[in-house]
Short mmCIF file of C-alpha atoms in Angstrom, two decimals:
data_model
loop_
_atom_site.label_atom_id
_atom_site.label_comp_id
_atom_site.label_asym_id
_atom_site.label_seq_id
_atom_site.Cartn_x
_atom_site.Cartn_y
_atom_site.Cartn_z
CA PHE A 1 5.19 -0.41 -15.23
CA THR A 2 3.19 -3.70 -14.95
CA ASP A 3 5.05 -6.91 -15.26
CA CYS A 4 8.37 -5.29 -16.16
CA GLU A 5 10.49 -7.26 -13.62
CA LEU A 6 11.30 -4.16 -11.69
CA SER A 7 13.12 -4.61 -8.41
CA SER A 8 12.52 -1.03 -7.26
CA VAL A 9 10.54 2.08 -8.18
CA PRO A 10 12.41 3.72 -11.03
CA SER A 11 13.97 7.05 -10.05
CA GLU A 12 12.55 8.57 -13.17
CA VAL A 13 9.07 7.99 -11.75
CA LEU A 14 9.98 9.98 -8.61
CA ALA A 15 11.01 12.83 -10.92
CA ILE A 16 7.62 13.22 -12.57
CA ASN A 17 5.98 16.29 -11.26
CA GLY A 18 2.26 16.05 -10.42
CA LEU A 19 2.01 12.31 -11.01
CA SER A 20 -1.42 11.28 -9.72
CA SER A 21 -1.54 7.56 -10.54
CA LEU A 22 1.20 4.87 -10.33
CA THR A 23 0.79 1.18 -11.11
CA ILE A 24 3.77 -1.14 -10.53
CA ASP A 25 1.88 -4.44 -10.37
CA GLY A 26 3.51 -7.79 -11.13
CA ASN A 27 7.14 -6.92 -10.41
CA GLN A 28 9.68 -7.87 -7.89
CA VAL A 29 9.69 -4.66 -5.80
CA GLU A 30 10.65 -5.43 -2.22
CA GLU A 31 10.22 -1.98 -0.82
CA LEU A 32 8.67 1.38 -1.65
CA PRO A 33 11.08 4.31 -1.58
CA GLU A 34 11.67 5.61 2.00
CA SER A 35 10.95 9.08 0.82
CA LEU A 36 7.66 9.27 -0.92
CA THR A 37 7.46 13.06 -0.85
CA PRO A 38 8.03 13.36 -4.64
CA LEU A 39 4.87 11.29 -5.11
CA LYS A 40 2.78 13.56 -2.85
CA ASN A 41 0.18 14.13 -5.67
CA LEU A 42 -0.74 10.47 -6.02
CA THR A 43 -4.45 9.63 -5.72
CA TYR A 44 -3.95 6.00 -6.80
CA LEU A 45 -1.06 3.63 -6.02
CA SER A 46 -1.17 -0.03 -7.01
CA ALA A 47 1.77 -2.35 -6.20
CA ARG A 48 -0.12 -5.62 -6.43
CA ARG A 49 1.78 -8.92 -6.86
CA ASN A 50 5.27 -7.73 -5.72
CA LEU A 51 7.50 -8.76 -2.85
CA LEU A 52 6.68 -5.97 -0.40
CA THR A 53 7.32 -6.99 3.15
CA GLU A 54 6.45 -3.60 4.77
CA LEU A 55 5.11 -0.13 3.89
CA PRO A 56 7.23 2.82 4.88
CA ASP A 57 5.92 5.17 7.55
CA SER A 58 6.54 7.89 4.96
CA ILE A 59 3.34 6.70 3.21
CA ALA A 60 1.72 9.36 5.38
CA VAL A 61 2.96 12.12 3.06
CA LEU A 62 0.49 10.81 0.36
CA LYS A 63 -2.29 13.07 1.66
CA LEU A 64 -4.29 12.95 -1.58
CA LEU A 65 -4.16 9.06 -1.92
CA LYS A 66 -7.64 7.59 -2.38
CA THR A 67 -6.82 4.03 -3.36
CA LEU A 68 -3.94 1.92 -2.04
CA ASP A 69 -3.64 -1.57 -3.42
CA VAL A 70 -0.84 -3.68 -2.06
CA SER A 71 -2.57 -7.04 -2.44
CA TYR A 72 -0.56 -10.23 -2.97
CA ASN A 73 2.64 -9.21 -1.41
CA LYS A 74 4.35 -10.41 1.77
CA LEU A 75 3.04 -7.82 4.20
CA TRP A 76 2.64 -9.08 7.73
CA GLU A 77 1.57 -5.73 9.14
CA VAL A 78 0.78 -2.22 7.98
CA PRO A 79 1.79 1.19 9.51
CA ILE A 80 -1.63 1.95 10.97
CA ALA A 81 -0.70 5.35 12.39
CA SER A 82 0.55 6.41 8.96
CA LEU A 83 -2.51 5.18 7.24
CA LEU A 84 -4.85 6.91 9.72
CA VAL A 85 -3.51 10.31 8.58
CA LEU A 86 -4.47 9.68 4.97
CA THR A 87 -7.81 11.40 5.17
CA ALA A 88 -8.63 10.99 1.42
CA LEU A 89 -8.06 7.17 1.56
CA THR A 90 -11.32 5.41 0.69
CA ALA A 91 -10.07 1.99 -0.58
CA LEU A 92 -7.41 -0.20 0.99
CA HIS A 93 -6.58 -3.55 -0.59
CA LEU A 94 -4.51 -5.86 1.52
CA ALA A 95 -5.64 -9.30 0.10
CA GLY A 96 -3.23 -12.10 -0.22
CA ASN A 97 -0.65 -11.00 2.26
CA LEU A 98 0.64 -12.54 5.47
CA LEU A 99 -1.53 -10.46 7.88
CA GLU A 100 -2.48 -12.35 11.00
CA SER A 101 -4.43 -9.53 12.58
CA PRO A 102 -6.61 -7.09 10.68
CA PRO A 103 -5.91 -3.33 11.06
CA PHE A 104 -8.88 -2.87 13.44
CA GLU A 105 -8.11 0.82 13.96
CA LEU A 106 -8.80 1.40 10.19
CA PHE A 107 -12.29 -0.05 10.40
CA ALA A 108 -13.28 2.75 12.75
CA THR A 109 -12.54 5.44 10.25
CA LYS A 110 -15.52 6.99 8.45
CA ILE A 111 -13.43 7.68 5.37
CA ILE A 112 -12.24 4.21 4.29
CA VAL A 113 -15.28 2.53 2.72
CA ALA A 114 -13.57 -0.63 1.39
CA ILE A 115 -10.88 -2.81 3.00
CA SER A 116 -10.01 -6.05 1.28
CA LEU A 117 -8.44 -8.72 3.48
CA MET A 118 -9.22 -12.06 1.70
CA ASP A 119 -6.51 -14.71 1.09
CA ASN A 120 -4.61 -13.78 4.23
CA PRO A 121 -3.81 -16.41 6.93
CA PRO A 122 -6.61 -17.06 9.34
CA LEU A 123 -7.17 -13.64 10.99
CA ARG A 124 -7.40 -13.10 14.70
CA SER A 125 -10.41 -11.56 16.21
CA PRO A 126 -10.25 -8.20 18.01
CA PRO A 127 -9.04 -8.23 21.55
#
């Protein structure tokens, strides 16, 4: 579903049982579905180059997610509490967003081994 001019995640995608990888790069998606439960088997989710302004707290249901790439969107913050419960998450790509403060709490996890923050506004230092 790359570069398909989608404005939302197609409902047909949510109906695919056991889907483990989803790429919706280069579209015009403004938000992920509020209920991500149908996608609970995802290990890889890429929504690069869209118009996302936030991630839903329901991202916490993606317990098997290893890679989340939401680079080059319009995110100004991420739901840290929801991301902290993703114990399989090893790579988080947040480059090219509007983040002013890095998600410091996520750096403390021993699970996430790669966090990309380049091309954001100048980031504030930890308090």
